[in-house]
mmCIF file of C-alpha atoms in Angstrom:
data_model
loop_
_atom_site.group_PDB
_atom_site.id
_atom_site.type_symbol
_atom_site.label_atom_id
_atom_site.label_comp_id
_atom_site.label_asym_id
_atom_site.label_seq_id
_atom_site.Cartn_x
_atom_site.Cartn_y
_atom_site.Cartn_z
ATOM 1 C CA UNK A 1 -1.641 28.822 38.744
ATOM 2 C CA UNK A 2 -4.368 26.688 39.657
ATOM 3 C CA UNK A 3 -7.136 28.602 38.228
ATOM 4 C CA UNK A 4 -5.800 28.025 34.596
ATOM 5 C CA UNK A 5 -8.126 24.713 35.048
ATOM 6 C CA UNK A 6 -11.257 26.683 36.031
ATOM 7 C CA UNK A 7 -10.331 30.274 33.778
ATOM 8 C CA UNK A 8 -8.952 29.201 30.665
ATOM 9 C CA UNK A 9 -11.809 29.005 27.558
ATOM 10 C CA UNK A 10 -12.376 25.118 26.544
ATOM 11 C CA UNK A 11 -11.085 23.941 23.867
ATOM 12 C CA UNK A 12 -13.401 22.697 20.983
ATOM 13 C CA UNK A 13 -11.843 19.410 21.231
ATOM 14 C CA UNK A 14 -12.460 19.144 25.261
ATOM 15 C CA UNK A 15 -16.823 20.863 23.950
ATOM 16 C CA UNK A 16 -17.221 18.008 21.398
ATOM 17 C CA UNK A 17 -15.768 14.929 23.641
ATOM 18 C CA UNK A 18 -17.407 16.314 26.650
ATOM 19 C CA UNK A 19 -20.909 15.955 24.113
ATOM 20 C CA UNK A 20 -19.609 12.636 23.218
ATOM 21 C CA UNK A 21 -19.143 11.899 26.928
ATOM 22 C CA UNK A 22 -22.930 12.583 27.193
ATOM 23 C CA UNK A 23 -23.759 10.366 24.207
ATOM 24 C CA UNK A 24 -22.148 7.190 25.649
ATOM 25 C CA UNK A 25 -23.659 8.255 29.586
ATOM 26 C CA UNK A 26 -26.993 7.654 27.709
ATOM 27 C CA UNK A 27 -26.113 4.786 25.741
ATOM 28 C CA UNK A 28 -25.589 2.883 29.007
ATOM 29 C CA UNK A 29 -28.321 4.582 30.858
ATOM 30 C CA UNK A 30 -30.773 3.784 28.566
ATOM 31 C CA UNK A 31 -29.843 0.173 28.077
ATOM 32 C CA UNK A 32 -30.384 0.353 31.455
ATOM 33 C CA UNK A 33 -33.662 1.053 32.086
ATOM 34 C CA UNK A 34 -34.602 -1.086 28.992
ATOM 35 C CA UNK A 35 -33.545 -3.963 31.752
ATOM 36 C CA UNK A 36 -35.671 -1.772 34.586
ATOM 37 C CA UNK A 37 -32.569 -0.640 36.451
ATOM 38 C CA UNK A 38 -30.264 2.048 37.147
ATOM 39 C CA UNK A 39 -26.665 1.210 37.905
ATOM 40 C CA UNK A 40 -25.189 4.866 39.316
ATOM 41 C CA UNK A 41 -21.681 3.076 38.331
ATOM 42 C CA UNK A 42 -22.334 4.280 34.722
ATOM 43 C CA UNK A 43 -22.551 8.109 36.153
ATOM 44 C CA UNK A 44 -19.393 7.682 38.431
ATOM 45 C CA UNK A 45 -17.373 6.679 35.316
ATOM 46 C CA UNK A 46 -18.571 9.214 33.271
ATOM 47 C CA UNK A 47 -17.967 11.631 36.143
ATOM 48 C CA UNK A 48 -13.832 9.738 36.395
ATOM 49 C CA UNK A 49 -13.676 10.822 32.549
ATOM 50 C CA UNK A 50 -14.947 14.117 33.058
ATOM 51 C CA UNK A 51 -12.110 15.369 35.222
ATOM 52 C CA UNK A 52 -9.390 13.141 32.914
ATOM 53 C CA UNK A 53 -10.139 15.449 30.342
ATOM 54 C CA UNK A 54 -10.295 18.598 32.321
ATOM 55 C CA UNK A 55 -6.638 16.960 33.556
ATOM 56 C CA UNK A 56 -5.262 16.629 30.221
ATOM 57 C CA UNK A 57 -6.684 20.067 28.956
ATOM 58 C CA UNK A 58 -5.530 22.046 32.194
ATOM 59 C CA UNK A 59 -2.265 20.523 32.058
ATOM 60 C CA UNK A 60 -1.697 21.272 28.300
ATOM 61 C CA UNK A 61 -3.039 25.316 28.900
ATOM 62 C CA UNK A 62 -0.279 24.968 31.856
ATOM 63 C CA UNK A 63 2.205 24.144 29.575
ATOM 64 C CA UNK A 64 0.956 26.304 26.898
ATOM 65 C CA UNK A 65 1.430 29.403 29.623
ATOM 66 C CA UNK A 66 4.914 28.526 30.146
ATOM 67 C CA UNK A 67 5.799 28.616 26.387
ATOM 68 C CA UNK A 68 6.653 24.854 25.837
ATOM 69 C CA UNK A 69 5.900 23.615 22.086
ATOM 70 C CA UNK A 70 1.955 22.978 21.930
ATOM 71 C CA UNK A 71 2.818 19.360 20.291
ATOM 72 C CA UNK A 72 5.370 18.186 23.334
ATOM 73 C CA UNK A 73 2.401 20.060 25.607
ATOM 74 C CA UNK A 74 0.171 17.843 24.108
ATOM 75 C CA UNK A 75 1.878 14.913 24.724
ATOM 76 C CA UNK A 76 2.740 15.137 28.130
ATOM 77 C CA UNK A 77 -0.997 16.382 29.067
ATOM 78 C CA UNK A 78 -2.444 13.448 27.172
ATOM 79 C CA UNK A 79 0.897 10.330 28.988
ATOM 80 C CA UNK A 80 0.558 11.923 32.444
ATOM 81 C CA UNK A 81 -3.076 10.861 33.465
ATOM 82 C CA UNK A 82 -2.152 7.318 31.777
ATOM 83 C CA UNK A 83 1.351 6.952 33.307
ATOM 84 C CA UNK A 84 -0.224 7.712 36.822
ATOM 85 C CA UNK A 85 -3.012 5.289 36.063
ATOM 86 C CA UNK A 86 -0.632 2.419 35.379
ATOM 87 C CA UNK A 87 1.488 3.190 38.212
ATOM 88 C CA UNK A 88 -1.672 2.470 40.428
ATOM 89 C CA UNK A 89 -2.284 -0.682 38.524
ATOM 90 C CA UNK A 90 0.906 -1.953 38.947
ATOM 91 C CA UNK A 91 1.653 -1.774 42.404
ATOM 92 C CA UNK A 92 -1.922 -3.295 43.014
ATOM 93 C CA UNK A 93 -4.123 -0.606 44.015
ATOM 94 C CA UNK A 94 -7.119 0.471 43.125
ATOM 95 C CA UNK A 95 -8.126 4.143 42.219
ATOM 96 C CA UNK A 96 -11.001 5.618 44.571
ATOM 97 C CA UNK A 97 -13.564 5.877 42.502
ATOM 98 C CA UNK A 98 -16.251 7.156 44.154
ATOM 99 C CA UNK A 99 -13.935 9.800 45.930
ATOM 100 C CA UNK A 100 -13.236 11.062 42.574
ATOM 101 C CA UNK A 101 -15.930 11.477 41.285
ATOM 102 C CA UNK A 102 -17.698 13.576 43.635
ATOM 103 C CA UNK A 103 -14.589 15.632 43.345
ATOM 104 C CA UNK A 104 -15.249 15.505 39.340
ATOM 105 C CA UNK A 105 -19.245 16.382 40.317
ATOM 106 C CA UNK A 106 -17.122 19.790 42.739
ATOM 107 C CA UNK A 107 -15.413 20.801 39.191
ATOM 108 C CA UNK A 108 -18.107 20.296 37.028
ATOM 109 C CA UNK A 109 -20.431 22.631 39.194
ATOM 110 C CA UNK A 110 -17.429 25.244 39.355
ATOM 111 C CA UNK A 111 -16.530 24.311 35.578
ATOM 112 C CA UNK A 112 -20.298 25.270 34.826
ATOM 113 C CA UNK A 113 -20.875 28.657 37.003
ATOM 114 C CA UNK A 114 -17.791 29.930 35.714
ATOM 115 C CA UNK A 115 -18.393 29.447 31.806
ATOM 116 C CA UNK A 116 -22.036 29.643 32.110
ATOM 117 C CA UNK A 117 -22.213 32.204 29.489
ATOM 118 C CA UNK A 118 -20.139 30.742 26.803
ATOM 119 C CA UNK A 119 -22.319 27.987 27.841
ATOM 120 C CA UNK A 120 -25.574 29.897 27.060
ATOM 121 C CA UNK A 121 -24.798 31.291 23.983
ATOM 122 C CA UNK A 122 -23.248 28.306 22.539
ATOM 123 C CA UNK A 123 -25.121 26.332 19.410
ATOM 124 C CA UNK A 124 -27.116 23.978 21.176
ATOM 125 C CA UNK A 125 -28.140 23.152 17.241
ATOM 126 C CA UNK A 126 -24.993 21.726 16.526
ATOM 127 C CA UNK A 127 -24.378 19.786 19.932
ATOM 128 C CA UNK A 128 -27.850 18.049 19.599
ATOM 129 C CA UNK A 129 -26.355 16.776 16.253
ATOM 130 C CA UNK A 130 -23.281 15.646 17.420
ATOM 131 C CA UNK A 131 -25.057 14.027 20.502
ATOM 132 C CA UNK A 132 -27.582 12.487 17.694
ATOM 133 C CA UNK A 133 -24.364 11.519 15.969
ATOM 134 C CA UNK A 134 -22.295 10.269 18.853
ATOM 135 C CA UNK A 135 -25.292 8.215 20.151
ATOM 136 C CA UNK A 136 -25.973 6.398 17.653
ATOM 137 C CA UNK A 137 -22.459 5.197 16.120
ATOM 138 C CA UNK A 138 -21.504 4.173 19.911
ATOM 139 C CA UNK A 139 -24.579 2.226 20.252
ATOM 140 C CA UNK A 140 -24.049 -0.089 16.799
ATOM 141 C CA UNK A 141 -20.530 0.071 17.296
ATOM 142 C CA UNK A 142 -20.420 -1.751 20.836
ATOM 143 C CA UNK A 143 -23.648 -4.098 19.993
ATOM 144 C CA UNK A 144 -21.695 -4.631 16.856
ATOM 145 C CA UNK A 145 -18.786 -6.285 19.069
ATOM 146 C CA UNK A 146 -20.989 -7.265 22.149
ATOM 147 C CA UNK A 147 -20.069 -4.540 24.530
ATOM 148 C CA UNK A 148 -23.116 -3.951 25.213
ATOM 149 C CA UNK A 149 -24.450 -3.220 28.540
ATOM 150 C CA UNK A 150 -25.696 -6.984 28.279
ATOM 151 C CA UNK A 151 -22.122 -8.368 28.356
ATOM 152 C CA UNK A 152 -21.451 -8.476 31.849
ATOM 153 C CA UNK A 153 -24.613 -11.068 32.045
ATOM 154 C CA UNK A 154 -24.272 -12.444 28.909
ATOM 155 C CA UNK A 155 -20.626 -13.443 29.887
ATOM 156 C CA UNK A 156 -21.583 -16.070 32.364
ATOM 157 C CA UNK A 157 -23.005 -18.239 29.231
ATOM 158 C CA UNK A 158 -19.972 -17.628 27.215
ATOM 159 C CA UNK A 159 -22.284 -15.370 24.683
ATOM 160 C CA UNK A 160 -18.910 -13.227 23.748
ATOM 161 C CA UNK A 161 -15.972 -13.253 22.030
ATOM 162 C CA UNK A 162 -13.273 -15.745 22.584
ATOM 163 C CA UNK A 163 -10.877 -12.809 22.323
ATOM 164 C CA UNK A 164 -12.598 -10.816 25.340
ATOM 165 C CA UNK A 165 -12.684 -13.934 27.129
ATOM 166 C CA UNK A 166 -9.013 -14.301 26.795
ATOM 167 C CA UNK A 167 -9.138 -10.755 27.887
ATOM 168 C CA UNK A 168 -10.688 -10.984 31.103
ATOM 169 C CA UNK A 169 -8.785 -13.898 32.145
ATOM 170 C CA UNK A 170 -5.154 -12.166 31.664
ATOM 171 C CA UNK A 171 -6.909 -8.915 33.465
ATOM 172 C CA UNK A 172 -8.066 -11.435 36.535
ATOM 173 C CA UNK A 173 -4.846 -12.933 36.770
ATOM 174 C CA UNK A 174 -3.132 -9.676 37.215
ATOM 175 C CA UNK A 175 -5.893 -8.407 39.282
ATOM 176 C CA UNK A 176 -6.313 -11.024 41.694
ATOM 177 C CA UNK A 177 -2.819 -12.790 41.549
ATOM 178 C CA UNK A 178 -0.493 -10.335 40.779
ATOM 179 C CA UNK A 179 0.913 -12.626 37.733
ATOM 180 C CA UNK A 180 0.316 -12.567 33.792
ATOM 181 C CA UNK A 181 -1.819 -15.707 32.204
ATOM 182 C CA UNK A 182 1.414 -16.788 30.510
ATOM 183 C CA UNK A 183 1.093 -18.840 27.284
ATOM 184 C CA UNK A 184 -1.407 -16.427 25.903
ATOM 185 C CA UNK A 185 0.686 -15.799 22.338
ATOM 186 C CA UNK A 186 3.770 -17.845 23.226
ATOM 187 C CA UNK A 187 6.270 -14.730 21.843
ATOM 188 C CA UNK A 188 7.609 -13.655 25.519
ATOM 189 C CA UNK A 189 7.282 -14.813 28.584
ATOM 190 C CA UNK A 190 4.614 -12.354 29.492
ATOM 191 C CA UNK A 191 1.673 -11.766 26.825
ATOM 192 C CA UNK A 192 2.918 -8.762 24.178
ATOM 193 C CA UNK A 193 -0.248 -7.462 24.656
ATOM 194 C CA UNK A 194 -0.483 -7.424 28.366
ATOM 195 C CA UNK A 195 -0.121 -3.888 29.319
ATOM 196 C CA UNK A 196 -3.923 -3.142 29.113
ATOM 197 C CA UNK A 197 -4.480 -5.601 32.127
ATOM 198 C CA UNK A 198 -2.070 -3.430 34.154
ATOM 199 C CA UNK A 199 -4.210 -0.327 33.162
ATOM 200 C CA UNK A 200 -7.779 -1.369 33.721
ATOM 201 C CA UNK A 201 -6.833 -3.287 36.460
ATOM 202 C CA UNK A 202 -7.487 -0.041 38.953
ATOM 203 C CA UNK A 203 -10.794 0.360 38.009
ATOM 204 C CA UNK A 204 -11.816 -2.956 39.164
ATOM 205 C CA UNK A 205 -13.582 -2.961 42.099
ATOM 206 C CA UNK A 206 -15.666 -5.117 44.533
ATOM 207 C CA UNK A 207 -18.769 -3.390 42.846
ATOM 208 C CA UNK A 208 -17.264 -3.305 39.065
ATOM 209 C CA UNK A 209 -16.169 -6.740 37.616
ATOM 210 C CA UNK A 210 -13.965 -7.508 34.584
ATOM 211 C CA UNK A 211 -16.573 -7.306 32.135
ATOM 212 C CA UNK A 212 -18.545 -4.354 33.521
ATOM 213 C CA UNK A 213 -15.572 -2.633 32.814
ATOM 214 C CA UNK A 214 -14.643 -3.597 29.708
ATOM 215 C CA UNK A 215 -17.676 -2.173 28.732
ATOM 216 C CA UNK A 216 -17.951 1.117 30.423
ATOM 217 C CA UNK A 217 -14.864 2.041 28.390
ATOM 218 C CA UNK A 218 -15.633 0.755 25.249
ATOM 219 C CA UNK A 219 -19.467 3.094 25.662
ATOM 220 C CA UNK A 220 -18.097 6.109 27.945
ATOM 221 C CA UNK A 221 -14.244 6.389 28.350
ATOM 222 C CA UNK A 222 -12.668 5.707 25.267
ATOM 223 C CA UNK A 223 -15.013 7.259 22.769
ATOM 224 C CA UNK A 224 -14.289 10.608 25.135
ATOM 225 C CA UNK A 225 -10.495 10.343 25.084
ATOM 226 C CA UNK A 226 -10.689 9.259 20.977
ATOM 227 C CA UNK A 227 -12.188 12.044 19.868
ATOM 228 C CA UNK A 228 -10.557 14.694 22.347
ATOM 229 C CA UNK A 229 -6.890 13.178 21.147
ATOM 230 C CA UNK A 230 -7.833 13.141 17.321
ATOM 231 C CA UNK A 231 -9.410 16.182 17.416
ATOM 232 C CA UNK A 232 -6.820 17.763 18.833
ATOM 233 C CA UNK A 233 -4.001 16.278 16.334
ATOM 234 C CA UNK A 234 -6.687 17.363 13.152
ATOM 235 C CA UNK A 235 -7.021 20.859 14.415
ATOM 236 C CA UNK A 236 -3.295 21.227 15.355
ATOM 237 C CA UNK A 237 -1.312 19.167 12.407
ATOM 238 C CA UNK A 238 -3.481 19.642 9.435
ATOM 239 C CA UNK A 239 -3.514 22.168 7.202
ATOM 240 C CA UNK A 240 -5.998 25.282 7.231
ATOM 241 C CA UNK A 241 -8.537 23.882 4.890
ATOM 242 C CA UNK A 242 -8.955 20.588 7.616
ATOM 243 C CA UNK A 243 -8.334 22.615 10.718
ATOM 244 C CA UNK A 244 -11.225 24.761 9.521
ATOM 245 C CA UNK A 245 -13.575 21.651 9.285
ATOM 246 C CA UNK A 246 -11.740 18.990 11.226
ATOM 247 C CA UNK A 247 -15.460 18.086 12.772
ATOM 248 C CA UNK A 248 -16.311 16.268 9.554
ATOM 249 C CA UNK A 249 -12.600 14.971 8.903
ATOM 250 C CA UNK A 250 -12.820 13.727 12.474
ATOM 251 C CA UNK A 251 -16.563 11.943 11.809
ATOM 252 C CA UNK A 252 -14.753 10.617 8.193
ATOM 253 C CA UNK A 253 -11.453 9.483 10.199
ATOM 254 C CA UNK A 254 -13.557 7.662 13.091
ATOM 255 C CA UNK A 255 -16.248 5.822 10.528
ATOM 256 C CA UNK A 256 -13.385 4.820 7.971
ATOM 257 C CA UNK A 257 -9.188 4.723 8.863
ATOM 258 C CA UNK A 258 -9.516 4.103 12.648
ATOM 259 C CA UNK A 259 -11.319 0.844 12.596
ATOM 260 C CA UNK A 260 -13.351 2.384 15.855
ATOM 261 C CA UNK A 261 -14.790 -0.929 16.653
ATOM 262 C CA UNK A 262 -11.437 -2.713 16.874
ATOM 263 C CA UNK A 263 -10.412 -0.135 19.400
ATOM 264 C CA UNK A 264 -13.100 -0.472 21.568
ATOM 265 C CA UNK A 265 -13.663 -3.841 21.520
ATOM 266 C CA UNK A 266 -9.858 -5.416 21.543
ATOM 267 C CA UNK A 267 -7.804 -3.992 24.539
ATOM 268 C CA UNK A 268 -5.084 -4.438 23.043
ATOM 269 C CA UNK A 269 -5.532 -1.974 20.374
ATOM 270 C CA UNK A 270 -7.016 0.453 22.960
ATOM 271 C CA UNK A 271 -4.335 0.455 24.871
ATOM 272 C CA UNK A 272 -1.756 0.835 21.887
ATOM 273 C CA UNK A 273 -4.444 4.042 20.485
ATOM 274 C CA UNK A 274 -4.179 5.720 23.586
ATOM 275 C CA UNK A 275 -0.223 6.000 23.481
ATOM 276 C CA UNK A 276 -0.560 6.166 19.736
ATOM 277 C CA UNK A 277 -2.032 9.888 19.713
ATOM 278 C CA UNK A 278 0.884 11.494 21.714
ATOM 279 C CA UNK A 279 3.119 9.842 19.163
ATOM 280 C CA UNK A 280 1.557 11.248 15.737
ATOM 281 C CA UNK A 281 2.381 15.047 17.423
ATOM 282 C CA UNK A 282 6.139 14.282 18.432
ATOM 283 C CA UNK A 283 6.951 13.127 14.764
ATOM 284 C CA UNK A 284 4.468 15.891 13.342
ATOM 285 C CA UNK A 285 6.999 18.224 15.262
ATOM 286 C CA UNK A 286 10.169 16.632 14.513
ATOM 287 C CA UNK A 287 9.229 16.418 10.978
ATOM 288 C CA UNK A 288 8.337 20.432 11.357
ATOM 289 C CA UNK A 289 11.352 21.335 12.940
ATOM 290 C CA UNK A 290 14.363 19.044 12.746
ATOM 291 C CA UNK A 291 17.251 20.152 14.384
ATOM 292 C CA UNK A 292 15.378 21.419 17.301
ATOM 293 C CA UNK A 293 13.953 17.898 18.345
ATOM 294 C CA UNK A 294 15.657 16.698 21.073
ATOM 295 C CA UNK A 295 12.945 16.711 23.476
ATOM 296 C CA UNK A 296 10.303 15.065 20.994
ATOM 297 C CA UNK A 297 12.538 12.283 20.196
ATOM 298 C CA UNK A 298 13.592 11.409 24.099
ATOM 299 C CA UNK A 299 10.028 11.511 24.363
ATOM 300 C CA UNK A 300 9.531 8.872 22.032
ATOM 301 C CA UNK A 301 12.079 6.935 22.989
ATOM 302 C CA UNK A 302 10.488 6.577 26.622
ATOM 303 C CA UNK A 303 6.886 5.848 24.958
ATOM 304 C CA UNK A 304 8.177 3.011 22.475
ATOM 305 C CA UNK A 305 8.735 0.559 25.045
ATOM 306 C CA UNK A 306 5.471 0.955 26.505
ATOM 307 C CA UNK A 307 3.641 0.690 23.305
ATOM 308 C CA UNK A 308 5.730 -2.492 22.344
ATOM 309 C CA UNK A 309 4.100 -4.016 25.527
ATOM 310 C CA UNK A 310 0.754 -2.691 24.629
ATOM 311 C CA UNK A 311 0.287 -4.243 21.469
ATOM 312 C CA UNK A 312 3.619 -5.094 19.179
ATOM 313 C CA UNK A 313 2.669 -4.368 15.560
ATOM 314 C CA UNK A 314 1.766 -0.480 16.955
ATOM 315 C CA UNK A 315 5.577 -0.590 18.691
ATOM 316 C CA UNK A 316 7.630 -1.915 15.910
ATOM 317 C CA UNK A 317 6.076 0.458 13.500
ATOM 318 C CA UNK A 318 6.606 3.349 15.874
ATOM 319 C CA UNK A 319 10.191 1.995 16.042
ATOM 320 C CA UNK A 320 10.591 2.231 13.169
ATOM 321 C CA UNK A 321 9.407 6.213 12.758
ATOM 322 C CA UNK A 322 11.714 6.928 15.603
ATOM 323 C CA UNK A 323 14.678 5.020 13.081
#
């Protein structure tokens, strides 16, 4: 059972976000060495989002195998990695990042000998584009909002957004004192909002601050994890016409409707995205099929909560879907 993850043919969402995975590595990278440094962080993160999506997409072909609806598949590939991550954040530990990632470098070498030849003869025409593509709309996107690899520095003379100030402090307080900055909206006792701080908070480390994060997944993570999740909903949910070219609906979808900068520049709104996607396929499939959607709509109910604390607007909407 566990060579489903290394024999099973990627998916052209897990291709494309792997590209755009690339795109955002050399983003950071090359504002880098614009400064005359290399920080290897930058690789170990995009190495920590490498084997996330090779989770999500081996769990989901697991699932798949055992004949479970591709939609509740979906969403319990894409909530498991993200349920495990806040589970570390709440009880105060951080993940091991440099463990995993040479464990992500192990897979990628195995990932690569074993579909070398799909590799080979793929269109290394149409990757370069996306790359070309990916590149540059991360790039204006996060100078656009200043998460740019500058913002850790620029930070110290209050050069950024109140908003991502706010940010770091309710992140800190969780991180460091195991408490919420109270008072931040004033509508509960905890901030609405204030389940990002429990999920970044693992990957804060003694060599990664607040900020450095903040910007590592607004340039590598969540650009990935967008683009694998939407892709995934386009190609599965739409109709034939958009499935056929859901590359161009997805590059319409992410410059338009999605408001990309908001999500990778307000946590908030990350945080609410990533359980989001999961959602859109559970009412896809109770919408589909009715009276055979018991399992979607427990599945919702467990997700609502969660999404309510991630950002309200998001969780009274999805409330009221579930209605």
């Amino acid at each position: 059972k566990f060579l489903i993850f290394f024999n099973s043919k990627p998916s052209e969402s897990f291709i494309i976000s792997t590209v755009i995975l690339l795109s955002g590595l050399f983003v950071l990278s090359l504002s880098n060495l614009l400064l005359n440094n290399f920080d290897e962080i930058y690789l170990q993160y995009a190495l920590i989002t490498w084997i996330w999506l090779r989770l999500t997409e081996g769990i989901f072909n697991l699932l798949i195998n055992k004949k479970i609806n591709k939609f509740i598949a979906f969403s319990i590939s894409w909530m498991i990695p993200i349920i495990i991550i806040c589970l570390v954040g709440f009880f105060h530990f951080n993940l091991p990042i440099f463990i995993l990632s040479i464990l992500a470098l192990i897979d990628f070498i195995f990932f690569l000998k074993i579909n070398i030849k799909n590799i080979v003869q793929s269109s290394w025409k149409n990757f370069s584009y996306i790359f070309l593509v990916g590149f540059v709309i991360i790039a204006l996107t996060t100078i656009n909002n200043d998460h740019s690899v500058w913002m850790a520095d620029l930070a110290y003379l209050g050069i950024i957004g109140d908003d991502t100030l706010r940010d770091a402090a309710v992140l800190n307080s969780w991180k460091e004192y195991g408490s919420m900055s109270h008072g931040v909206h004033g509508l509960l006792f905890e901030p609405y909002h204030a389940l990002f701080a429990i999920f970044l908070s693992p990957f804060v480390t003694q060599s990664t601050n607040v900020f450095q994060v903040f910007v590592i997944f607004a340039n590598i993570i969540m650009p990935a994890l967008f683009i694998y999740g939407c892709s995934k909903i386009i190609i599965n949910v739409s109709s034939k016409y958009i499935s056929k070219n859901w590359i161009y609906f997805l590059l319409l979808f992410t410059l338009t409707f999605s408001s990309f900068g908001y999500i990778l520049g307000q946590r908030s709104v990350l945080m609410a995205t990533l359980l989001f996607i999961p959602i859109i396929t559970l009412v896809f499939s109770i919408i589909d099929n009715p009276k055979n959607s018991n399992i979607e709509i427990i599945l919702m109910c467990l997700i609502v909560p969660f999404i309510i604390f991630a950002r309200a607007y998001h969780g009274l909407f999805v409330l009221g879907l579930l209605f």
